[in-house]
Amino acid sequence: MKPKNAFYAQSGGVTAVINASACGVIETARKHEDRIGKVYAGRNGIIGALTEDLIDTGKESARNIARLRTTPGGAFGSCRYKLKGLEQNRAQFERLIEVFRAHNIGYFFYNGGGDSADTCLKVSQLSDRLGYPLQAIHVPKTVDNDLPETDCCPGFGSVAKYVATSMREAGIDVASMAKTSTKVFVLEVMGRHAGWITAACGLAAEREGDAPHLMLFPEIAFDREMFLRKVQSSVERYGFCAIAVSEGLKGADGKLLTDSGGRDAFGHAQLGGVAPLIANLIKEQLGYKFHWAVADYLQRAARHIASKTDVEQAYRVGEAAVKYALKGMNAVMPSIVRVSDKPYKWKIGVADLTKVANREKMMPRNFISDDGFGITAKCRRYLAPLIAGQDYPPFRNGLPEYVRLKNVAVPRKLAGEFVL
Amino acid sequence: MKPKNAFYAQSGGVTAVINASACGVIETARKHEDRIGKVYAGRNGIIGALTEDLIDTGKESARNIARLRTTPGGAFGSCRYKLKGLEQNRAQFERLIEVFRAHNIGYFFYNGGGDSADTCLKVSQLSDRLGYPLQAIHVPKTVDNDLPETDCCPGFGSVAKYVATSMREAGIDVASMAKTSTKVFVLEVMGRHAGWITAACGLAAEREGDAPHLMLFPEIAFDREMFLRKVQSSVERYGFCAIAVSEGLKGADGKLLTDSGGRDAFGHAQLGGVAPLIANLIKEQLGYKFHWAVADYLQRAARHIASKTDVEQAYRVGEAAVKYALKGMNAVMPSIVRVSDKPYKWKIGVADLTKVANREKMMPRNFISDDGFGITAKCRRYLAPLIAGQDYPPFRNGLPEYVRLKNVAVPRKLAGEFVL
């Protein structure tokens, strides 16, 4: 009997290391060709399954698959597309089964965050509920670091390293100029609900007075007056003030600061970006010259400054997903288990998907300092090992050289189009 | 007779490699202790000279001076402070002479851009005009790459490498997501008047369809309709559109798109925020989902991804400045002379400061494509070698380890305070 094929898809926002997980999945599957036939990737994620737009990863050389480990972004395309429940949209699930059956797919590897874990869980139930034999394994990925049941999430460590490095570098810049020029610098980072990335900026500070002096977390309602007092105190004490702010910063009313319907001096709607908003508030109230930066996609795509720990973990969860599938497991996610902080030791564990789907892990309150503007020693102990080690990509002509796969389509077997 | 001491100061916006020039000055001076006594650095640039706030670099270990080569920002502090003409503020120049005489200073090394070259030129004339014997050498530095009489400017190559790397990485990210999510990405970069940094983003694209698809230069008046057509065409053709935009982008009326009326110490408009403006325009007119980033100080402080070529050139102009001083030269600037493109060969030359001060080197029109939205092969040939090679700083605990000097003050010899 021909071995079952596998389906692999990338889901949600991509990261600097999601392709390292793909690499782990594909390389490990290739070592077990007696048990797993082809690895088909969904072009643009789950949409590729629904539309029968599959990529034959078997057409890629071993060398190019290995190069996925050092390439950011989603090599097969990702998507933001959440499957509805089986009751709400049975046709979607029947279509998935139709495509999987046509291509002899028995393994489903889904590489994503919380929403994706929910999709993966639903797919894992197809076997029981619609009678199609399938094992679904979730491969964790999210820069937000907010998946439960795992010590950390692949993708986060590299963003953490990038934002801490950037904050340190920009902080040194501002410190140089503060005497006569910029006194306040604001860096906006990702993390809509959980402040993990904002907290990671705090790793840049090792000594009293180092940037960042203040962090604004989505978990802590913005206290304007207290904040302005802290900014002033930092400028008076250290000559400058460097601030990390989460894109998800909220006011006491629970609304995003950037959602306030604010208008600029010309009556134009606020263009978005909490960093300029915070910077302008400081200018208006305290008069300090400011600069601000919004890292946006630069932070989650920055493979050039990836964390070696993160890359290794991303690869290992991909590898483990295949191993778990080969053991006959379903509805699980390889997790990262911390064994010790110092020296940092970790191993791969296993989490039940029902405990992962649709749950967000917020920062514990004791990771944030009492005043709400900094991180605690406990937080630092947690974060520090996640950014350890460098894992530079190869360079050519002065720039990182990233692989672009051929992404050869698998011939279609089904007639007709599926409307998403 | 005791040898004359040297004064070294950093001026204007700092860069990832200005300290490499400081390293070149100090290490070279230390090799000639028979001719140059101490190297005193101005704390916060020229202000340190006016206020007699000098730093004794002789108190720093050889190891820490060597580490300046891998440390961004201005290790002694920089400033935005332009000396007026001798006629307008004779007191300033007399004060400089008073301080220099008190500390036996006979060499003046000024590390900055165009405005600073003007200050350096004025100081070089003190010998003739006020009878104080002094040699003034300008050490070129500016991320804007707009100094004349030199093939390129130390500081630029590293920003160029950073923005090209960031554009490549973010472009790959957007390409992954474009099917169902973000279709337009806008990266705002520095460059008030000259589009060199914007052009450098173009190095990220090696193949048809690669990011960036469009570049908006300060030299080309923004043509809204043409731009929107190009954006639409890129999205239709490649699935997405990545755009690099200069902070200094101007409309047909010659005004900055972002002009909000704020001015800095030199009377320059306070910039920042053209990326959200462009992104919102696209959203309004074409409806595409967008993301935008503003790199701001991250780009000029990014020592972690510095160009090896740039670091080497920064060091060498510092070294040459001291050698020129020892040859008795005055009112000159070590320049970078390109000998050949491929293989890239360069040497240090010498430029007359009267030809450098207060002049900006714009991008030649033939570096910009006919349609105004891209770079030409000629531009690419010029830029490519400037980002060549990596020169990673040392890391500790997952982050770049940058030196902080002791910056021990030289005991004051003058009574009274000088009011700036």
GROMACS .gro file of C-alpha atoms in nm, chain B residues 80-410:
model
  331
  500ARG     CA    1   2.365   7.010   1.655
  501TYR     CA    2   2.532   7.348   1.701
  502LYS     CA    3   2.652   7.559   1.415
  503LEU     CA    4   2.910   7.829   1.471
  504LYS     CA    5   2.814   8.163   1.324
  505GLY     CA    6   3.055   8.350   1.102
  506LEU     CA    7   3.355   8.521   1.258
  507GLU     CA    8   3.194   8.859   1.196
  508GLN     CA    9   2.862   8.763   1.357
  509ASN     CA   10   3.004   8.603   1.668
  510ARG     CA   11   3.366   8.685   1.724
  511ALA     CA   12   3.330   8.596   2.092
  512GLN     CA   13   3.273   8.228   2.008
  513PHE     CA   14   3.594   8.206   1.812
  514GLU     CA   15   3.791   8.394   2.072
  515ARG     CA   16   3.658   8.153   2.330
  516LEU     CA   17   3.768   7.856   2.121
  517ILE     CA   18   4.115   8.002   2.099
  518GLU     CA   19   4.119   8.069   2.471
  519VAL     CA   20   4.032   7.705   2.545
  520PHE     CA   21   4.271   7.568   2.284
  521ARG     CA   22   4.554   7.784   2.413
  522ALA     CA   23   4.486   7.681   2.773
  523HIS     CA   24   4.511   7.315   2.673
  524ASN     CA   25   4.795   7.351   2.422
  525ILE     CA   26   4.574   7.233   2.137
  526GLY     CA   27   4.724   7.261   1.789
  527TYR     CA   28   4.513   7.008   1.596
  528PHE     CA   29   4.140   7.023   1.539
  529PHE     CA   30   3.963   6.712   1.404
  530TYR     CA   31   3.597   6.763   1.332
  531ASN     CA   32   3.387   6.459   1.246
  532GLY     CA   33   3.066   6.557   1.070
  533GLY     CA   34   2.866   6.637   0.759
  534GLY     CA   35   2.810   6.944   0.548
  535ASP     CA   36   2.720   7.193   0.820
  536SER     CA   37   3.012   7.072   1.025
  537ALA     CA   38   3.250   7.108   0.733
  538ASP     CA   39   3.155   7.475   0.736
  539THR     CA   40   3.238   7.503   1.105
  540CYS     CA   41   3.565   7.322   1.046
  541LEU     CA   42   3.649   7.561   0.764
  542LYS     CA   43   3.589   7.860   0.990
  543VAL     CA   44   3.812   7.709   1.257
  544SER     CA   45   4.081   7.643   0.998
  545GLN     CA   46   4.091   8.018   0.933
  546LEU     CA   47   4.163   8.108   1.294
  547SER     CA   48   4.530   8.074   1.233
  548ASP     CA   49   4.528   8.343   0.965
  549ARG     CA   50   4.254   8.564   1.100
  550LEU     CA   51   4.311   8.559   1.473
  551GLY     CA   52   4.674   8.457   1.480
  552TYR     CA   53   4.630   8.131   1.669
  553PRO     CA   54   4.830   7.847   1.512
  554LEU     CA   55   4.592   7.557   1.447
  555GLN     CA   56   4.541   7.289   1.183
  556ALA     CA   57   4.180   7.194   1.121
  557ILE     CA   58   4.095   6.870   0.943
  558HIS     CA   59   3.743   6.760   0.868
  559VAL     CA   60   3.661   6.390   0.904
  560PRO     CA   61   3.366   6.311   0.677
  561LYS     CA   62   3.054   6.151   0.820
  562THR     CA   63   2.695   6.149   0.713
  563VAL     CA   64   2.432   5.887   0.651
  564ASP     CA   65   2.289   6.121   0.388
  565ASN     CA   66   2.589   6.059   0.158
  566ASP     CA   67   2.560   6.416   0.038
  567LEU     CA   68   2.911   6.552   0.091
  568PRO     CA   69   3.081   6.665  -0.228
  569GLU     CA   70   3.442   6.588  -0.318
  570THR     CA   71   3.423   6.230  -0.191
  571ASP     CA   72   3.289   5.922  -0.369
  572CYS     CA   73   3.081   5.831  -0.065
  573CYS     CA   74   3.045   5.925   0.301
  574PRO     CA   75   3.125   5.704   0.600
  575GLY     CA   76   2.798   5.613   0.769
  576PHE     CA   77   2.604   5.580   0.447
  577GLY     CA   78   2.714   5.229   0.350
  578SER     CA   79   2.586   5.085   0.676
  579VAL     CA   80   2.250   5.258   0.653
  580ALA     CA   81   2.230   5.142   0.293
  581LYS     CA   82   2.295   4.784   0.399
  582TYR     CA   83   2.037   4.810   0.677
  583VAL     CA   84   1.759   4.954   0.461
  584ALA     CA   85   1.823   4.715   0.172
  585THR     CA   86   1.824   4.418   0.412
  586SER     CA   87   1.508   4.541   0.585
  587MET     CA   88   1.331   4.601   0.256
  588ARG     CA   89   1.424   4.255   0.132
  589GLU     CA   90   1.304   4.091   0.454
  590ALA     CA   91   0.980   4.288   0.482
  591GLY     CA   92   0.917   4.231   0.112
  592ILE     CA   93   0.938   3.856   0.159
  593ASP     CA   94   0.699   3.885   0.453
  594VAL     CA   95   0.442   4.082   0.255
  595ALA     CA   96   0.470   3.851  -0.044
  596SER     CA   97   0.379   3.562   0.188
  597MET     CA   98   0.066   3.733   0.314
  598ALA     CA   99  -0.059   3.920   0.010
  599LYS     CA  100  -0.317   3.667  -0.104
  600THR     CA  101  -0.555   3.741   0.185
  601SER     CA  102  -0.397   4.023   0.383
  602THR     CA  103  -0.149   4.308   0.342
  603LYS     CA  104  -0.090   4.406  -0.020
  604VAL     CA  105   0.102   4.729   0.026
  605PHE     CA  106   0.403   4.795   0.243
  606VAL     CA  107   0.566   5.135   0.286
  607LEU     CA  108   0.908   5.185   0.444
  608GLU     CA  109   1.010   5.539   0.530
  609VAL     CA  110   1.381   5.611   0.532
  610MET     CA  111   1.604   5.909   0.602
  611GLY     CA  112   1.748   6.157   0.354
  612ARG     CA  113   1.616   6.509   0.377
  613HIS     CA  114   1.727   6.640   0.042
  614ALA     CA  115   1.917   6.365  -0.133
  615GLY     CA  116   1.764   6.028  -0.215
  616TRP     CA  117   2.070   5.813  -0.156
  617ILE     CA  118   1.917   5.609   0.124
  618THR     CA  119   1.592   5.564  -0.066
  619ALA     CA  120   1.794   5.447  -0.364
  620ALA     CA  121   1.981   5.198  -0.147
  621CYS     CA  122   1.651   5.024  -0.071
  622GLY     CA  123   1.651   4.939  -0.441
  623LEU     CA  124   1.949   4.706  -0.392
  624ALA     CA  125   1.707   4.461  -0.229
  625ALA     CA  126   1.550   4.386  -0.567
  626GLU     CA  127   1.749   4.150  -0.783
  627ARG     CA  128   1.473   3.995  -0.990
  628GLU     CA  129   1.159   4.121  -1.161
  629GLY     CA  130   0.888   4.149  -0.900
  630ASP     CA  131   1.120   4.174  -0.599
  631ALA     CA  132   1.059   4.443  -0.337
  632PRO     CA  133   1.083   4.738  -0.356
  633HIS     CA  134   0.861   4.800  -0.656
  634LEU     CA  135   0.854   5.176  -0.616
  635MET     CA  136   1.084   5.437  -0.468
  636LEU     CA  137   0.982   5.792  -0.385
  637PHE     CA  138   1.281   6.024  -0.397
  638PRO     CA  139   1.311   6.374  -0.252
  639GLU     CA  140   1.452   6.482  -0.588
  640ILE     CA  141   1.135   6.391  -0.777
  641ALA     CA  142   0.815   6.585  -0.711
  642PHE     CA  143   0.542   6.348  -0.598
  643ASP     CA  144   0.299   6.275  -0.880
  644ARG     CA  145  -0.006   6.136  -0.702
  645GLU     CA  146  -0.193   5.998  -1.001
  646MET     CA  147   0.106   5.838  -1.165
  647PHE     CA  148   0.208   5.688  -0.831
  648LEU     CA  149  -0.133   5.535  -0.768
  649ARG     CA  150  -0.134   5.384  -1.116
  650LYS     CA  151   0.206   5.229  -1.050
  651VAL     CA  152   0.091   5.087  -0.717
  652GLN     CA  153  -0.214   4.929  -0.874
  653SER     CA  154  -0.010   4.787  -1.157
  654SER     CA  155   0.239   4.632  -0.913
  655VAL     CA  156  -0.036   4.471  -0.706
  656GLU     CA  157  -0.204   4.334  -1.018
  657ARG     CA  158   0.122   4.203  -1.157
  658TYR     CA  159   0.310   4.077  -0.853
  659GLY     CA  160   0.035   4.042  -0.596
  660PHE     CA  161   0.177   4.316  -0.377
  661CYS     CA  162   0.360   4.646  -0.379
  662ALA     CA  163   0.653   4.743  -0.157
  663ILE     CA  164   0.747   5.109  -0.151
  664ALA     CA  165   1.049   5.295  -0.015
  665VAL     CA  166   0.982   5.659   0.060
  666SER     CA  167   1.218   5.936   0.162
  667GLU     CA  168   1.124   6.143   0.466
  668GLY     CA  169   1.198   6.440   0.243
  669LEU     CA  170   0.939   6.364  -0.026
  670LYS     CA  171   0.799   6.685  -0.174
  671GLY     CA  172   0.495   6.777  -0.376
  672ALA     CA  173   0.489   6.969  -0.700
  673ASP     CA  174   0.479   7.288  -0.493
  674GLY     CA  175   0.820   7.201  -0.347
  675LYS     CA  176   0.679   7.161   0.001
  676LEU     CA  177   0.738   6.852   0.212
  677LEU     CA  178   0.438   6.623   0.211
  678THR     CA  179   0.465   6.610   0.590
  679ASP     CA  180   0.551   6.973   0.654
  680SER     CA  181   0.399   7.050   0.992
  681GLY     CA  182   0.585   7.369   1.067
  682GLY     CA  183   0.825   7.233   1.332
  683ARG     CA  184   1.191   7.331   1.295
  684ASP     CA  185   1.510   7.196   1.442
  685ALA     CA  186   1.811   7.394   1.569
  686PHE     CA  187   1.938   7.451   1.214
  687GLY     CA  188   1.600   7.566   1.093
  688HIS     CA  189   1.536   7.236   0.916
  689ALA     CA  190   1.178   7.114   0.923
  690GLN     CA  191   1.105   6.836   1.174
  691LEU     CA  192   1.040   6.533   0.961
  692GLY     CA  193   0.882   6.194   0.994
  693GLY     CA  194   0.554   6.040   0.910
  694VAL     CA  195   0.536   6.036   0.531
  695ALA     CA  196   0.494   5.655   0.533
  696PRO     CA  197   0.152   5.659   0.705
  697LEU     CA  198   0.049   5.943   0.479
  698ILE     CA  199   0.135   5.749   0.163
  699ALA     CA  200  -0.016   5.427   0.300
  700ASN     CA  201  -0.342   5.599   0.384
  701LEU     CA  202  -0.357   5.762   0.043
  702ILE     CA  203  -0.333   5.418  -0.116
  703LYS     CA  204  -0.599   5.277   0.115
  704GLU     CA  205  -0.836   5.562   0.036
  705GLN     CA  206  -0.785   5.555  -0.338
  706LEU     CA  207  -0.724   5.187  -0.412
  707GLY     CA  208  -0.857   5.011  -0.102
  708TYR     CA  209  -0.556   4.787  -0.045
  709LYS     CA  210  -0.473   4.669   0.304
  710PHE     CA  211  -0.141   4.820   0.408
  711HIS     CA  212   0.136   4.817   0.662
  712TRP     CA  213   0.403   5.080   0.709
  713ALA     CA  214   0.727   5.116   0.899
  714VAL     CA  215   0.938   5.415   0.992
  715ALA     CA  216   1.298   5.308   1.052
  716ASP     CA  217   1.412   5.642   1.196
  717TYR     CA  218   1.717   5.606   1.427
  718LEU     CA  219   1.711   5.229   1.391
  719GLN     CA  220   1.866   5.270   1.047
  720ARG     CA  221   2.156   5.493   1.137
  721ALA     CA  222   2.235   5.313   1.464
  722ALA     CA  223   2.222   4.958   1.324
  723ARG     CA  224   2.581   4.862   1.392
  724HIS     CA  225   2.473   4.497   1.408
  725ILE     CA  226   2.435   4.494   1.030
  726ALA     CA  227   2.710   4.743   0.939
  727SER     CA  228   2.884   4.730   0.604
  728LYS     CA  229   3.240   4.608   0.634
  729THR     CA  230   3.340   4.846   0.356
  730ASP     CA  231   3.184   5.136   0.544
  731VAL     CA  232   3.353   5.048   0.873
  732GLU     CA  233   3.689   5.023   0.702
  733GLN     CA  234   3.641   5.356   0.524
  734ALA     CA  235   3.529   5.526   0.845
  735TYR     CA  236   3.841   5.406   1.019
  736ARG     CA  237   4.066   5.507   0.734
  737VAL     CA  238   3.941   5.866   0.707
  738GLY     CA  239   4.009   5.905   1.080
  739GLU     CA  240   4.356   5.765   1.037
  740ALA     CA  241   4.421   5.985   0.731
  741ALA     CA  242   4.306   6.298   0.914
  742VAL     CA  243   4.587   6.251   1.165
  743LYS     CA  244   4.840   6.175   0.893
  744TYR     CA  245   4.739   6.488   0.704
  745ALA     CA  246   4.775   6.690   1.021
  746LEU     CA  247   5.121   6.550   1.073
  747LYS     CA  248   5.207   6.659   0.720
  748GLY     CA  249   5.116   7.013   0.820
  749MET     CA  250   4.793   7.031   0.622
  750ASN     CA  251   4.502   7.259   0.715
  751ALA     CA  252   4.144   7.309   0.590
  752VAL     CA  253   4.124   6.972   0.422
  753MET     CA  254   3.912   6.659   0.444
  754PRO     CA  255   4.029   6.304   0.373
  755SER     CA  256   3.805   6.179   0.092
  756ILE     CA  257   3.719   5.841  -0.049
  757VAL     CA  258   3.828   5.799  -0.408
  758ARG     CA  259   3.683   5.517  -0.615
  759VAL     CA  260   3.946   5.353  -0.830
  760SER     CA  261   3.724   5.087  -0.988
  761ASP     CA  262   3.373   4.944  -0.956
  762LYS     CA  263   3.438   4.578  -1.026
  763PRO     CA  264   3.638   4.468  -0.843
  764TYR     CA  265   3.570   4.756  -0.608
  765LYS     CA  266   3.889   4.943  -0.530
  766TRP     CA  267   3.921   5.265  -0.340
  767LYS     CA  268   4.183   5.482  -0.180
  768ILE     CA  269   4.198   5.781   0.049
  769GLY     CA  270   4.234   6.118  -0.121
  770VAL     CA  271   4.224   6.475  -0.001
  771ALA     CA  272   3.964   6.745  -0.056
  772ASP     CA  273   3.985   7.118  -0.006
  773LEU     CA  274   3.737   7.222   0.265
  774THR     CA  275   3.631   7.533   0.075
  775LYS     CA  276   3.486   7.296  -0.185
  776VAL     CA  277   3.307   7.082   0.074
  777ALA     CA  278   3.146   7.323   0.318
  778ASN     CA  279   2.775   7.394   0.276
  779ARG     CA  280   2.737   7.202  -0.046
  780GLU     CA  281   2.509   6.903  -0.090
  781LYS     CA  282   2.567   6.633  -0.347
  782MET     CA  283   2.232   6.530  -0.491
  783MET     CA  284   2.177   6.201  -0.671
  784PRO     CA  285   2.259   6.243  -1.040
  785ARG     CA  286   1.937   6.233  -1.244
  786ASN     CA  287   2.073   5.936  -1.437
  787PHE     CA  288   2.077   5.731  -1.114
  788ILE     CA  289   1.697   5.753  -1.113
  789SER     CA  290   1.493   5.569  -1.375
  790ASP     CA  291   1.311   5.773  -1.639
  791ASP     CA  292   0.974   5.727  -1.472
  792GLY     CA  293   1.117   5.859  -1.144
  793PHE     CA  294   1.021   5.555  -0.936
  794GLY     CA  295   1.329   5.336  -0.954
  795ILE     CA  296   1.706   5.323  -0.979
  796THR     CA  297   1.919   5.266  -1.286
  797ALA     CA  298   2.192   5.011  -1.348
  798LYS     CA  299   2.441   5.295  -1.312
  799CYS     CA  300   2.309   5.372  -0.964
  800ARG     CA  301   2.322   5.007  -0.869
  801ARG     CA  302   2.682   4.984  -0.984
  802TYR     CA  303   2.769   5.281  -0.766
  803LEU     CA  304   2.585   5.156  -0.457
  804ALA     CA  305   2.659   4.784  -0.460
  805PRO     CA  306   3.016   4.787  -0.329
  806LEU     CA  307   2.930   5.025  -0.045
  807ILE     CA  308   2.726   4.760   0.137
  808ALA     CA  309   2.971   4.476   0.077
  809GLY     CA  310   3.088   4.260   0.362
  810GLN     CA  311   2.967   4.201   0.715
  811ASP     CA  312   3.146   4.330   1.024
  812TYR     CA  313   2.952   4.194   1.319
  813PRO     CA  314   3.006   4.342   1.664
  814PRO     CA  315   3.077   4.107   1.953
  815PHE     CA  316   2.767   3.974   2.131
  816ARG     CA  317   2.704   3.901   2.495
  817ASN     CA  318   2.383   3.756   2.638
  818GLY     CA  319   2.228   3.756   2.294
  819LEU     CA  320   2.284   4.127   2.229
  820PRO     CA  321   2.556   4.333   2.066
  821GLU     CA  322   2.805   4.443   2.327
  822TYR     CA  323   2.895   4.806   2.282
  823VAL     CA  324   3.165   4.990   2.474
  824ARG     CA  325   3.087   5.274   2.707
  825LEU     CA  326   3.394   5.486   2.769
  826LYS     CA  327   3.482   5.639   3.104
  827ASN     CA  328   3.494   5.986   2.948
  828VAL     CA  329   3.710   6.136   3.221
  829ALA     CA  330   3.704   6.517   3.218
  830VAL     CA  331   4.024   6.713   3.168
   0.00000   0.00000   0.00000
